[in-house]
Coordinates of C-alpha atoms in Angstrom, one line a residue:
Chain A
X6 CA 0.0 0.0 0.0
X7 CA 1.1 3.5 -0.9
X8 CA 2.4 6.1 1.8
X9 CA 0.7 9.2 2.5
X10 CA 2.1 12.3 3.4
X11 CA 0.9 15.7 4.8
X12 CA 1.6 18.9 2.2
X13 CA 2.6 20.6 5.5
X14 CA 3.6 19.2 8.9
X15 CA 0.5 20.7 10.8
X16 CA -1.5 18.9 8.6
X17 CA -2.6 15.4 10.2
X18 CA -4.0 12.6 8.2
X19 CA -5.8 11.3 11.1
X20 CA -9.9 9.9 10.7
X21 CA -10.8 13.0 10.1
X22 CA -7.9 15.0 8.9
X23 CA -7.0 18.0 11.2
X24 CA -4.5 20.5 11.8
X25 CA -2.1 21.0 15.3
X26 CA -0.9 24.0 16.1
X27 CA 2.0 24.7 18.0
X28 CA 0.9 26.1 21.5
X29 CA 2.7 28.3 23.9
X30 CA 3.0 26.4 27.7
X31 CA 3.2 29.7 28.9
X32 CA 0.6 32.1 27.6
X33 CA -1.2 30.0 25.2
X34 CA -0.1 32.0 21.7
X35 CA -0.9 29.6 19.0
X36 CA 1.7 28.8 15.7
X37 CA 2.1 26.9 12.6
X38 CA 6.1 26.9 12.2
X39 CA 8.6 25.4 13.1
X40 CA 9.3 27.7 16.3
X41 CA 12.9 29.2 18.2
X42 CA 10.8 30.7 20.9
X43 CA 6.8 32.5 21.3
X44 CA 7.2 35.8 20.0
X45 CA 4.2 36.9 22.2
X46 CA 6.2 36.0 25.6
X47 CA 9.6 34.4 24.8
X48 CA 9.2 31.3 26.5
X49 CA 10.5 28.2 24.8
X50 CA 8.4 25.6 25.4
X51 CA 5.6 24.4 22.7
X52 CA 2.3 22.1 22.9
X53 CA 0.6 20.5 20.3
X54 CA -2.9 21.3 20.2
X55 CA -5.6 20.3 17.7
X56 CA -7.6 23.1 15.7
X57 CA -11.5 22.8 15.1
X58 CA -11.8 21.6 11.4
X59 CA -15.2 24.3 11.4
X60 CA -14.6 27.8 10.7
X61 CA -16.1 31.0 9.5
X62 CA -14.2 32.8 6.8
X63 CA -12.8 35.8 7.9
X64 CA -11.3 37.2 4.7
X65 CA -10.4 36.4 1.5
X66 CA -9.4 37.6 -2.0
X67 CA -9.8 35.8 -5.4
X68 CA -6.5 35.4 -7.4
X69 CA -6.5 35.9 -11.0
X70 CA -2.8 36.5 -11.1
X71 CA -0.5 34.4 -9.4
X72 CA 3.4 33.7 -9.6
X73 CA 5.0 31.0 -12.4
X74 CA 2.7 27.5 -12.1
X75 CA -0.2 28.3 -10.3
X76 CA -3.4 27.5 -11.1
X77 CA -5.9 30.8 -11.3
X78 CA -8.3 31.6 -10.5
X79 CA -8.4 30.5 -6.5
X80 CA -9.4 31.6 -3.3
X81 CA -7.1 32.6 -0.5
X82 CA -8.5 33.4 2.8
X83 CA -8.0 33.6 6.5
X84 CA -10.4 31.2 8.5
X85 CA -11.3 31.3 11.9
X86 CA -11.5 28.2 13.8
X87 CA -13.1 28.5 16.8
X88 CA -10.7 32.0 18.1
X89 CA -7.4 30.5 16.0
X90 CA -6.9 32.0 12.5
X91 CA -5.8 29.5 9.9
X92 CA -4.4 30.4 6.5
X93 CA -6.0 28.6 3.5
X94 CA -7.7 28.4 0.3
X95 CA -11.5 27.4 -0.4
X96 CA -11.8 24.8 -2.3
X97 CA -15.0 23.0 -3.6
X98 CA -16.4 26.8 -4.6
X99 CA -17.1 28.4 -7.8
X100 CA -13.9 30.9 -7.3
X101 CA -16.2 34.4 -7.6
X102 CA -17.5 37.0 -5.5
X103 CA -21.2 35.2 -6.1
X104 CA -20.3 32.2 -4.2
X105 CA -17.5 33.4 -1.9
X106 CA -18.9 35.8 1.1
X107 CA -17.4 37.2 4.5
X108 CA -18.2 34.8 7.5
X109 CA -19.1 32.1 4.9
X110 CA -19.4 28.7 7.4
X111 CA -16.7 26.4 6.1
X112 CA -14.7 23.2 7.2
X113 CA -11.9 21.4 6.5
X114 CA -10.9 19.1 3.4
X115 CA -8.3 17.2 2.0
X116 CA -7.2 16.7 -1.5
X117 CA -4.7 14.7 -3.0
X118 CA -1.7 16.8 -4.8
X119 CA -0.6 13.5 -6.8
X120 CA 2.1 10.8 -6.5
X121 CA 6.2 11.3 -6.4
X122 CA 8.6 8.5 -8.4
X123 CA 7.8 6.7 -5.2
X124 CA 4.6 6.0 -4.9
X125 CA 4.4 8.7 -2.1
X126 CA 0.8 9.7 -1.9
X127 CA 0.8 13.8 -0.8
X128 CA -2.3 15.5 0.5
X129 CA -2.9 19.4 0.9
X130 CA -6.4 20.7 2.5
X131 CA -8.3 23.5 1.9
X132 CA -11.8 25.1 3.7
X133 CA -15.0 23.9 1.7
X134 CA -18.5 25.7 2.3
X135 CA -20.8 24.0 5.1
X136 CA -24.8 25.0 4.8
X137 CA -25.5 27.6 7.6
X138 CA -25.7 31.7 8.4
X139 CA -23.1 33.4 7.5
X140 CA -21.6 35.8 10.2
X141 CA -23.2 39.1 10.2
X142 CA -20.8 42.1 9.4
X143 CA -20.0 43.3 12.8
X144 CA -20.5 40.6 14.7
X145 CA -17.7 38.5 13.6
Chain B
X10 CA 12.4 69.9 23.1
X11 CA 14.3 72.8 22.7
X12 CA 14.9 74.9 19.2
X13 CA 18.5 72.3 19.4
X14 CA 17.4 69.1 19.4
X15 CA 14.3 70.4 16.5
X16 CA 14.5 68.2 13.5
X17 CA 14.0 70.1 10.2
X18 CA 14.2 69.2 6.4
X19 CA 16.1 71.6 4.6
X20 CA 16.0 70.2 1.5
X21 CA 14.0 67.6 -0.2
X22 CA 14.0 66.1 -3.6
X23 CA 11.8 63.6 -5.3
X24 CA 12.8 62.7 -9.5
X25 CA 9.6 62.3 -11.7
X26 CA 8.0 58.8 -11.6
X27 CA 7.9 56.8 -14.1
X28 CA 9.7 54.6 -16.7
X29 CA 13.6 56.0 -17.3
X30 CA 14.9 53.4 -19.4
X31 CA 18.4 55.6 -20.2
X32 CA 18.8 56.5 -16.3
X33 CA 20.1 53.5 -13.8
X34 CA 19.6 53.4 -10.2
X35 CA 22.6 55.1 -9.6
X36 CA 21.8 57.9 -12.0
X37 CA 18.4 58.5 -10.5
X38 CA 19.4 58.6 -7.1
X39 CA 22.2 60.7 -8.0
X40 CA 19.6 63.1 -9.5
X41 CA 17.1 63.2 -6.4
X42 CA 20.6 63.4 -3.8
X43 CA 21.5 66.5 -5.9
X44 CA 18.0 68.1 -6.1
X45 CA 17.9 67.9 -2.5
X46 CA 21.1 69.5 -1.7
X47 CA 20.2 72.0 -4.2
X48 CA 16.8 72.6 -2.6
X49 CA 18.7 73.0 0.9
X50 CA 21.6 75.3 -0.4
X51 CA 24.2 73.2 1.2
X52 CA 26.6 70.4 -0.4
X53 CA 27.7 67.1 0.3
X54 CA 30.7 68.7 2.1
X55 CA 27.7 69.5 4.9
X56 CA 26.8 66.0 5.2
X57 CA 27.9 64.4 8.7
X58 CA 26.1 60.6 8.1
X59 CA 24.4 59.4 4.7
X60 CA 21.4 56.8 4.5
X61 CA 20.5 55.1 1.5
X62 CA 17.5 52.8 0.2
X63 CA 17.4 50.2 -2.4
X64 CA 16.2 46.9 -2.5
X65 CA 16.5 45.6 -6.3
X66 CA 19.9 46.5 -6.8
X67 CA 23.1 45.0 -6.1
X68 CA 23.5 46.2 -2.6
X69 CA 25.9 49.0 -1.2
X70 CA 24.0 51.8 -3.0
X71 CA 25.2 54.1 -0.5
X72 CA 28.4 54.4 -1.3
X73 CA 27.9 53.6 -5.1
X74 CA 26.3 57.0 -4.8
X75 CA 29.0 58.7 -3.5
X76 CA 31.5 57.9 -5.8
X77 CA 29.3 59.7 -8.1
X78 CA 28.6 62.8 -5.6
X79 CA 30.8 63.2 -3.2
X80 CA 33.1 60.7 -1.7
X81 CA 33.8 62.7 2.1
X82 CA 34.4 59.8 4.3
X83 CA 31.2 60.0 6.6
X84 CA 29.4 56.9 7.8
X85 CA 27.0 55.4 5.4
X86 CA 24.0 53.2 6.5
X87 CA 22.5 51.4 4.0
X88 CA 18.6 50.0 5.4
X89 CA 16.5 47.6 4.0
X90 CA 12.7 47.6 5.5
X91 CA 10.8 46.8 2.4
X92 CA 8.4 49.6 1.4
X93 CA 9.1 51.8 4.7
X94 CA 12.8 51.9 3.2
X95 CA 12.9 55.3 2.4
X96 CA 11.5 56.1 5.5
X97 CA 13.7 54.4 7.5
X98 CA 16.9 56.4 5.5
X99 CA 15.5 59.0 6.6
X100 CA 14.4 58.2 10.0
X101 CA 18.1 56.6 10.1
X102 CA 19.6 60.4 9.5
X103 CA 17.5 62.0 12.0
X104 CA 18.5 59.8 14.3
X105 CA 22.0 60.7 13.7
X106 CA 21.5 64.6 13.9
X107 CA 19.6 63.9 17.0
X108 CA 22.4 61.7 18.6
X109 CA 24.1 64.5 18.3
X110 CA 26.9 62.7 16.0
X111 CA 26.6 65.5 13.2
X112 CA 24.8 68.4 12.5
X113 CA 23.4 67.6 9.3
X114 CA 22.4 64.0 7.2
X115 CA 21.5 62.6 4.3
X116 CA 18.5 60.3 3.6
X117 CA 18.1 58.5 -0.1
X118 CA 16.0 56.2 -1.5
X119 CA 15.9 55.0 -5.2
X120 CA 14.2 51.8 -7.2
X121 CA 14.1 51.1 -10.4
X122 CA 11.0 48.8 -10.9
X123 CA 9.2 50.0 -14.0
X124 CA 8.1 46.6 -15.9
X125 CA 9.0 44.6 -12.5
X126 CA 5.4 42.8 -12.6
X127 CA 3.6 41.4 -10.1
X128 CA 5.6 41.5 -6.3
X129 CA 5.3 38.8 -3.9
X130 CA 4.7 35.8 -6.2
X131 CA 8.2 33.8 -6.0
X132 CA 9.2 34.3 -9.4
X133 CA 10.7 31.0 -10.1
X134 CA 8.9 28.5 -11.8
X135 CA 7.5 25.9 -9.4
X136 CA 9.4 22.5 -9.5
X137 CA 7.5 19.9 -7.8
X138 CA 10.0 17.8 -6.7
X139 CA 9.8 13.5 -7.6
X140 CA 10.4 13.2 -4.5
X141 CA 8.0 14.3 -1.6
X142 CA 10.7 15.9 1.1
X143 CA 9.3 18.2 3.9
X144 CA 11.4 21.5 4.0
X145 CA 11.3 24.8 5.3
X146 CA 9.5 26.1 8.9
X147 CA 6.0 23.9 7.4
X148 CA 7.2 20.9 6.2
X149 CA 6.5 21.4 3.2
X150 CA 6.2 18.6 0.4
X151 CA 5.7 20.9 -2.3
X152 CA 5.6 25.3 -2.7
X153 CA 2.4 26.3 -0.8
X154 CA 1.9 29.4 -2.8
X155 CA -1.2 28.8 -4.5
X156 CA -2.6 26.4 -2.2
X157 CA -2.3 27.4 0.8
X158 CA -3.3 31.0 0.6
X159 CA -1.6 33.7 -1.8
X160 CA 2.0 35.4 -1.2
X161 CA 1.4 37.7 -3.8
X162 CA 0.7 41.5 -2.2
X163 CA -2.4 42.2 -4.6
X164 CA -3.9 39.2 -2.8
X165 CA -2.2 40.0 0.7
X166 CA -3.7 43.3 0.9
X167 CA -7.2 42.4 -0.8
X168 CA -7.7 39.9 2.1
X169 CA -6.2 43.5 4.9
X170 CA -9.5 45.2 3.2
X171 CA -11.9 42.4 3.1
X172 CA -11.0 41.5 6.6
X173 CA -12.1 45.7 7.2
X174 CA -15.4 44.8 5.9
X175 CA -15.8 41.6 7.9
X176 CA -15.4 43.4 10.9
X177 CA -17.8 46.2 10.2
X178 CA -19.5 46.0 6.9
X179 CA -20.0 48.0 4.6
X180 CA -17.6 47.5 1.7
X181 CA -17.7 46.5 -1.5
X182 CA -15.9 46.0 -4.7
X183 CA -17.2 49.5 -6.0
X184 CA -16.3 51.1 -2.7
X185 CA -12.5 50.2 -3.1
X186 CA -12.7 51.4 -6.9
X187 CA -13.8 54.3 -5.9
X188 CA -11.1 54.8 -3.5
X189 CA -8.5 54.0 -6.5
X190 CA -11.0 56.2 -8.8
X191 CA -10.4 59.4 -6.0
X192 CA -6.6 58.8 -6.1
X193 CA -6.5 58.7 -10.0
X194 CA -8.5 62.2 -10.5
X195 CA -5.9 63.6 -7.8
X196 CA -3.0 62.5 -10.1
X197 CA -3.7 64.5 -12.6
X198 CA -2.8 67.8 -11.3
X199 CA 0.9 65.8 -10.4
X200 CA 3.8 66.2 -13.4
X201 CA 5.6 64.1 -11.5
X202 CA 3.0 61.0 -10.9
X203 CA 3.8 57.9 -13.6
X204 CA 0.1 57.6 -14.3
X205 CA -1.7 61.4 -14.7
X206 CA -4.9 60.2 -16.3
X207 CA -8.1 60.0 -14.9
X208 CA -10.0 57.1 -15.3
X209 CA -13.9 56.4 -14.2
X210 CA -14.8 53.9 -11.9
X211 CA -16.3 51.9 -14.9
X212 CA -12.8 51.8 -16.0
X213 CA -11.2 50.9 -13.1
X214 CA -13.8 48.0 -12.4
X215 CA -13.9 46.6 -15.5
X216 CA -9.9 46.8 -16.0
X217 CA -8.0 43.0 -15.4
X218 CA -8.6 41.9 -12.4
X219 CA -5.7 40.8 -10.3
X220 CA -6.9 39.6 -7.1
X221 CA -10.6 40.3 -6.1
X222 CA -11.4 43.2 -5.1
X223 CA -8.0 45.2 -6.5
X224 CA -8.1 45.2 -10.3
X225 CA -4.9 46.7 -12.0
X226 CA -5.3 50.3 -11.4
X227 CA -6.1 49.3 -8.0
X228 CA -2.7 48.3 -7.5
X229 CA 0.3 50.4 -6.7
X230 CA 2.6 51.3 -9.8
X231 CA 5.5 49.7 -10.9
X232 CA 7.6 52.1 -11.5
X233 CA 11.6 54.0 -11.1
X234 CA 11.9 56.9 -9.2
X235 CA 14.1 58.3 -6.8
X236 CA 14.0 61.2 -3.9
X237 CA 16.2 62.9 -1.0
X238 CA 16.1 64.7 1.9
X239 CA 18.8 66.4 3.6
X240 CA 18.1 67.1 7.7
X241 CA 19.4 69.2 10.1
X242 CA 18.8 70.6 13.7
X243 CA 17.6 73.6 14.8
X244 CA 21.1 75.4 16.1
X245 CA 22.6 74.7 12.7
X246 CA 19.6 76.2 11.2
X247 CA 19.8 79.1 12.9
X248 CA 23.1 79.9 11.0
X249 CA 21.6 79.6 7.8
X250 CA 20.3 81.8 5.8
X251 CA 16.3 83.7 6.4
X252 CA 15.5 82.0 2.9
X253 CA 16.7 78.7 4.3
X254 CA 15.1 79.3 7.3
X255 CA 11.9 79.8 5.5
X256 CA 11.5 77.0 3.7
X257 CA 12.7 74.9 6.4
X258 CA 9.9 72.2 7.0
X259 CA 10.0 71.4 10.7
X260 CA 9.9 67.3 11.6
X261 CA 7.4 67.5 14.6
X262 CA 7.5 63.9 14.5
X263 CA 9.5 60.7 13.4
X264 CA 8.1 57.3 14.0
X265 CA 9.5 53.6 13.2
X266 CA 7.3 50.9 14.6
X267 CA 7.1 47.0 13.7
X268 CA 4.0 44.7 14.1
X269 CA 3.4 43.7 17.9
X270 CA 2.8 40.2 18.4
X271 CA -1.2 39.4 17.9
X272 CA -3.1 36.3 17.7
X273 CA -3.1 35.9 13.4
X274 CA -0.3 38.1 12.9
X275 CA 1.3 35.5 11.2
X276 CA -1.5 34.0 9.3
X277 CA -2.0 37.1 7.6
X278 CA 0.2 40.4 8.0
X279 CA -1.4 42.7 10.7
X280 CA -0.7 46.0 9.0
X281 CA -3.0 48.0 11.4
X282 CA -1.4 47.4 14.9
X283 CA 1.9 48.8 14.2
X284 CA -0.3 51.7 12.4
X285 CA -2.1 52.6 15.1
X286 CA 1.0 52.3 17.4
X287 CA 3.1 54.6 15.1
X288 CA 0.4 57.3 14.5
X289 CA -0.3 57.4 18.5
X290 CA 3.5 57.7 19.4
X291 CA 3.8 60.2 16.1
X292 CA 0.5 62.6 17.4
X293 CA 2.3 62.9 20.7
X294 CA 5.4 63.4 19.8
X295 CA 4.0 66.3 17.8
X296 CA 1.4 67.7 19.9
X297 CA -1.0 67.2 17.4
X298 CA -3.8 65.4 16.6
X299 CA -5.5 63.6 13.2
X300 CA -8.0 67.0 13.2
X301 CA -5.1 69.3 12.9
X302 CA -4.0 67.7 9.6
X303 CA -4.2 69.5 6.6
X304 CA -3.5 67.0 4.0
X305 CA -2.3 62.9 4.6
X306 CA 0.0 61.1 2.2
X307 CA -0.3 57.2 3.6
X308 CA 0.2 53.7 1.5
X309 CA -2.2 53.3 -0.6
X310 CA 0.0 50.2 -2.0
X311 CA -3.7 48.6 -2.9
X312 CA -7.0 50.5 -2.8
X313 CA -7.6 47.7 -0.5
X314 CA -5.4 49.2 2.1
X315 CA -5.7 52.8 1.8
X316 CA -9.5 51.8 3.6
X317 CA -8.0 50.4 6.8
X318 CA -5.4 53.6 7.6
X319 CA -8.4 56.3 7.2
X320 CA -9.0 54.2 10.5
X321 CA -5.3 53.4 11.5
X322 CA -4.4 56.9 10.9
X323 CA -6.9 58.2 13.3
X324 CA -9.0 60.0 10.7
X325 CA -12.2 58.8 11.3
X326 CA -14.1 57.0 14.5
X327 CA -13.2 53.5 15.1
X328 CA -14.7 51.6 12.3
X329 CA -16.2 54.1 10.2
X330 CA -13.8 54.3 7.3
X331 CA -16.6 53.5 4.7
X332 CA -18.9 56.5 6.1
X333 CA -15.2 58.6 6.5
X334 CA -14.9 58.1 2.6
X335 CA -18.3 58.2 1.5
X336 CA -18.4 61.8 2.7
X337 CA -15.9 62.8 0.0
X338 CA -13.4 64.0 3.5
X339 CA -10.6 62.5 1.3
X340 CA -10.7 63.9 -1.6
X341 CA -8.5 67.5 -2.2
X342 CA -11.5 69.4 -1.8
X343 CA -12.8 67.4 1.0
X344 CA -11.9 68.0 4.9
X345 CA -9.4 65.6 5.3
X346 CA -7.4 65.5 1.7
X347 CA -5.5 62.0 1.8
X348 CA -2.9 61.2 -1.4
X349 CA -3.2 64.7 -3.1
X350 CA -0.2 63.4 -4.9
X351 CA -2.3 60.4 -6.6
X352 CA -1.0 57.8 -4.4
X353 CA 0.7 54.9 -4.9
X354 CA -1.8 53.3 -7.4
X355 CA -1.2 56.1 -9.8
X356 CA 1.7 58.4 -8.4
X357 CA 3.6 55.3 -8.9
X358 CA 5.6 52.8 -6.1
X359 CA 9.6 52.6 -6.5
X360 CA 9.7 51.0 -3.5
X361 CA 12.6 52.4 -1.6
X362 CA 12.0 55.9 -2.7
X363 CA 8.1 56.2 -1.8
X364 CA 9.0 57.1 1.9
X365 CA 10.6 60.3 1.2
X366 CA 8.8 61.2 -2.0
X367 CA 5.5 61.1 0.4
X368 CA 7.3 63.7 2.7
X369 CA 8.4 65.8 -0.6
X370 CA 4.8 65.6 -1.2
X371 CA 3.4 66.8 2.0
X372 CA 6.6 69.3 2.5
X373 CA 5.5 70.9 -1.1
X374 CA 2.2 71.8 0.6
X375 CA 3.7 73.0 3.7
X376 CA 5.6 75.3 1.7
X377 CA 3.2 76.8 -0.5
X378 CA 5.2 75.6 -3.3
X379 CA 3.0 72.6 -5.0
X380 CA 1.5 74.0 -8.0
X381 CA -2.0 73.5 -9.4
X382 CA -2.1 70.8 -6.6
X383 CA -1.6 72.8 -3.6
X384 CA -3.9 72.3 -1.0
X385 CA -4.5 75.9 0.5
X386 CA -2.6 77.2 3.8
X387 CA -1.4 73.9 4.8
X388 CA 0.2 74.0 7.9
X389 CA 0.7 70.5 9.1
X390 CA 0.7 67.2 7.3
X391 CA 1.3 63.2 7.9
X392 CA 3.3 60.9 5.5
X393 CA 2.6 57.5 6.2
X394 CA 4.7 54.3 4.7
X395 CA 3.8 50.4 5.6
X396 CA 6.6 47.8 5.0
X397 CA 5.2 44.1 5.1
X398 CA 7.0 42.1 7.2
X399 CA 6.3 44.7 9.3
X400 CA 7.4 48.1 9.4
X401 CA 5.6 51.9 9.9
X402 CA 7.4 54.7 9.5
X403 CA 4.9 58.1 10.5
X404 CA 6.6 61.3 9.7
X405 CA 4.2 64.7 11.2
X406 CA 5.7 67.6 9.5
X407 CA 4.9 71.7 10.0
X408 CA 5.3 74.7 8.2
X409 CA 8.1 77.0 9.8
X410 CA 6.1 79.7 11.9
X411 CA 6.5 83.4 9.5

């Protein structure tokens, strides 16, 4: 059977796939990266903490121009998932401003990105749009 | 602060904007370094420190200058702060006249960038490798630009605005055209903008779209450009001439800041804390505050952001940027003119050189010297520049009393 990898390494291919952030022991700032120390209080040690796969999007654009090799158009955005904000694209969408909106409901998904010379199986994720009220300007 | 340790610009520079295809970076900031001695009536035997800008040239453009100016020996600190470059040249020579090292400085920024395309991207092709390998801070099996949000600054700053509008409504993709449809019309009075054509908002909407809701004009200009300022303190001014005194432009304030830590500050750039922060530390400093402004030159680097620092800047209640706009305050003949010059989407953006060619701007006013665009009795104006990564540079700067 073929391997599977994450895109990223805060991406974990658990049943269901999540994402773990990187969580200050001392005052709780949250991180994706691979980390020297918390920039929000300098302390040095890190927990791992899963992130709600539900989210409301928080802000996005739709790119028509991208660098060399990138698929347009897409949508980037900025998701928050229950108080931590998550950097990614929505996927499953029609990429335009008719079926993209501020505080859109959306949760997590996986995709696969295709197979290396060795078999290697690698999966990115992305936020798809759930049924439900979208956040009211203002209240988010 | 005593009359001594006063900051003023005595001379300030900025070269026309635009494409200069038979001038190299050298040349153009060798043009804008001798305008601004010029305007000052002092050479670069009066220089104590030189700073210099650049970011897509080889490096060392400080002294690379010199040797065509005037090689005299004095320190030269060559900064790199993205688009707040300029500013920090010149925040690094005030610093230095303040320190007390010398009595007067240099500040220089310069880009060529005309044809540079789209910022932020990568720029190599992507090479998915045969082999999935983490790398990097992510662990990264493959380039995440493109699939896991955008890098490009179009996009970067789209998502600053719409986040405006989550928060409290109100916008739309006609409200930021109009923005870039305001800072068009103002270039038009401005030899010296790249762009100097006024263009409708059905233009501007229907022009390419680049990443939703900034279309092309939306977007700050590529372009090559240059400008100077020489500083001095307020002893040494007093030895100058009364013309020199006159035109003197007095630095009431001079403000670096970089982005505080907040939670999704690095998820997506927070250009608004270290706003806030600068134009707070920048209105006391001064002894000023936003209603005492008679014009505002901040980065407009994407119609997108120019929304956000109507509020950053102070210039309207917390979260009413849309109503602060839709009352026309920001246009030249409204109460709070902001990017008289045309702005970055149509003045034109040569990186390094936009944080003291926003100070020419405001200083032009201040001195009753800018033309068909002068904005009338100005007394006090803000120049704002935002470097992503972060860094704000606020500059307050007053007329010298009569």
């Amino acid at each position: 059977m073929s391997e599977r990898v994450p895109l990223v390494d805060y991406l974990v291919l658990d049943d269901p796939p999540h994402l773990v952030a990187k969580q200050c022991t001392q005052c709780g700032a949250r991180y994706f990266d691979r980390r020297n120390a918390c920039a929000s209080c300098f302390a040095e040690e890190f927990d791992s903490v899963p992130i709600d796969n539900d989210g409301v999007l928080r802000s996005f654009t739709i790119v028509a121009h991208a660098g060399p090799g990138i698929e347009v158009p897409f949508v980037a955005g900025v998701v928050d998932c229950g108080g931590t904000s998550v950097r990614g694209n929505v996927i499953n969408v029609e990429p335009d401003a008719e079926h993209v909106s501020l505080g859109m409901p959306v949760r997590l998904a996986t995709y696969s990105l295709g197979v290396d010379d060795n078999g290697t199986e690698a999966i990115g994720f992305g936020y798809e749009p759930v049924d439900g009220e979208p956040t009211e300007p203002g209240r988010a | 602060m005593s009359a001594s340790e006063d900051i003023w610009i005595l001379g300030i520079h900025m070269t026309k904007f635009g494409k200069h295809p038979d001038l190299d970076t050298v040349d153009l900031g060798a043009e804008a370094i001798r305008g601004a001695l010029a305007d000052g009536g002092v050479t670069m035997a009066d220089m104590g420190v030189v700073a210099a800008g650049n970011l897509m040239g080889g490096g060392g453009i400080g002294q690379q200058l010199q040797k065509q100016v005037g090689q005299t020996g004095v320190p030269v600190y060559n900064v790199s702060n993205a688009c707040a470059t300029g500013a920090t040249a010149l925040r690094t020579a005030i610093m230095a006249v303040k320190a007390g090292e010398c009595d007067m400085g240099l500040a220089v920024g310069v880009e060529k960038l005309a044809g540079a395309g789209l910022l932020g991207g990568g720029g190599k092709p992507r090479a998915d490798g045969k082999v999935y390998e983490p790398s990097g801070r992510f662990g990264a099996v493959a380039p995440t630009d493109g699939r896991i949000g955008t890098n490009t600054m179009p996009g970067v700053f789209a998502q600053v605005g719409m986040e405006y509008g989550h928060r409290y409504g109100g916008t739309s993709f006609e409200l930021f055209a109009r923005i870039s449809e305001k800072n068009h019309a103002h270039s038009t009075l401005n030899p010296l903008a790249a762009y100097s054509k006024a263009m409708s908002l059905e233009q501007i909407m229907n022009d390419v779209m680049i990443a939703y809701p900034n279309t092309r004009p939306m977007c700050s200009a590529n372009c090559d450009g240059a400008a100077a300022a020489v500083v001095t303190n307020g002893a040494t001014l007093k030895t100058l001439s009364l013309e020199q005194q006159r035109r003197a432009i007095k630095v009431s304030a001079s403000v670096l800041t970089s982005d505080p830590w907040q939670e999704a500050c690095q998820v997506l750039p927070d250009v608004n804390t270290l706003t806030r922060n600068a134009a707070t530390q920048a209105y006391e400093q001064a002894g000023v505050g936003p209603e005492d402004l008679d014009l505002v030159e901040l980065h407009d680097c994407f119609a997108t952001a120019e929304l956000v620092h109507y509020d950053n800047l102070g210039l309207c209640e917390e979260g009413g940027a849309v109503d602060f706009f839709g009352s026309g305050a920001p246009w030249r003949d409204g109460s709070k003119p902001v990017n008289v010059s045309g702005g970055l989407q149509s003045k034109g953006h040569p990186i390094s050189a936009t944080g003291i060619a926003n100070i020419w701007e405001v200083c032009q006013h201040l001195r009753d010297e800018c033309g068909d665009r002068q904005i009338p009795d100005a007394k006090v104006g803000l120049a704002h520049v935002i470097g992503l990564g972060s860094a704000c540079g606020v500059h307050i700067l007053e007329r010298a009393a009569a």
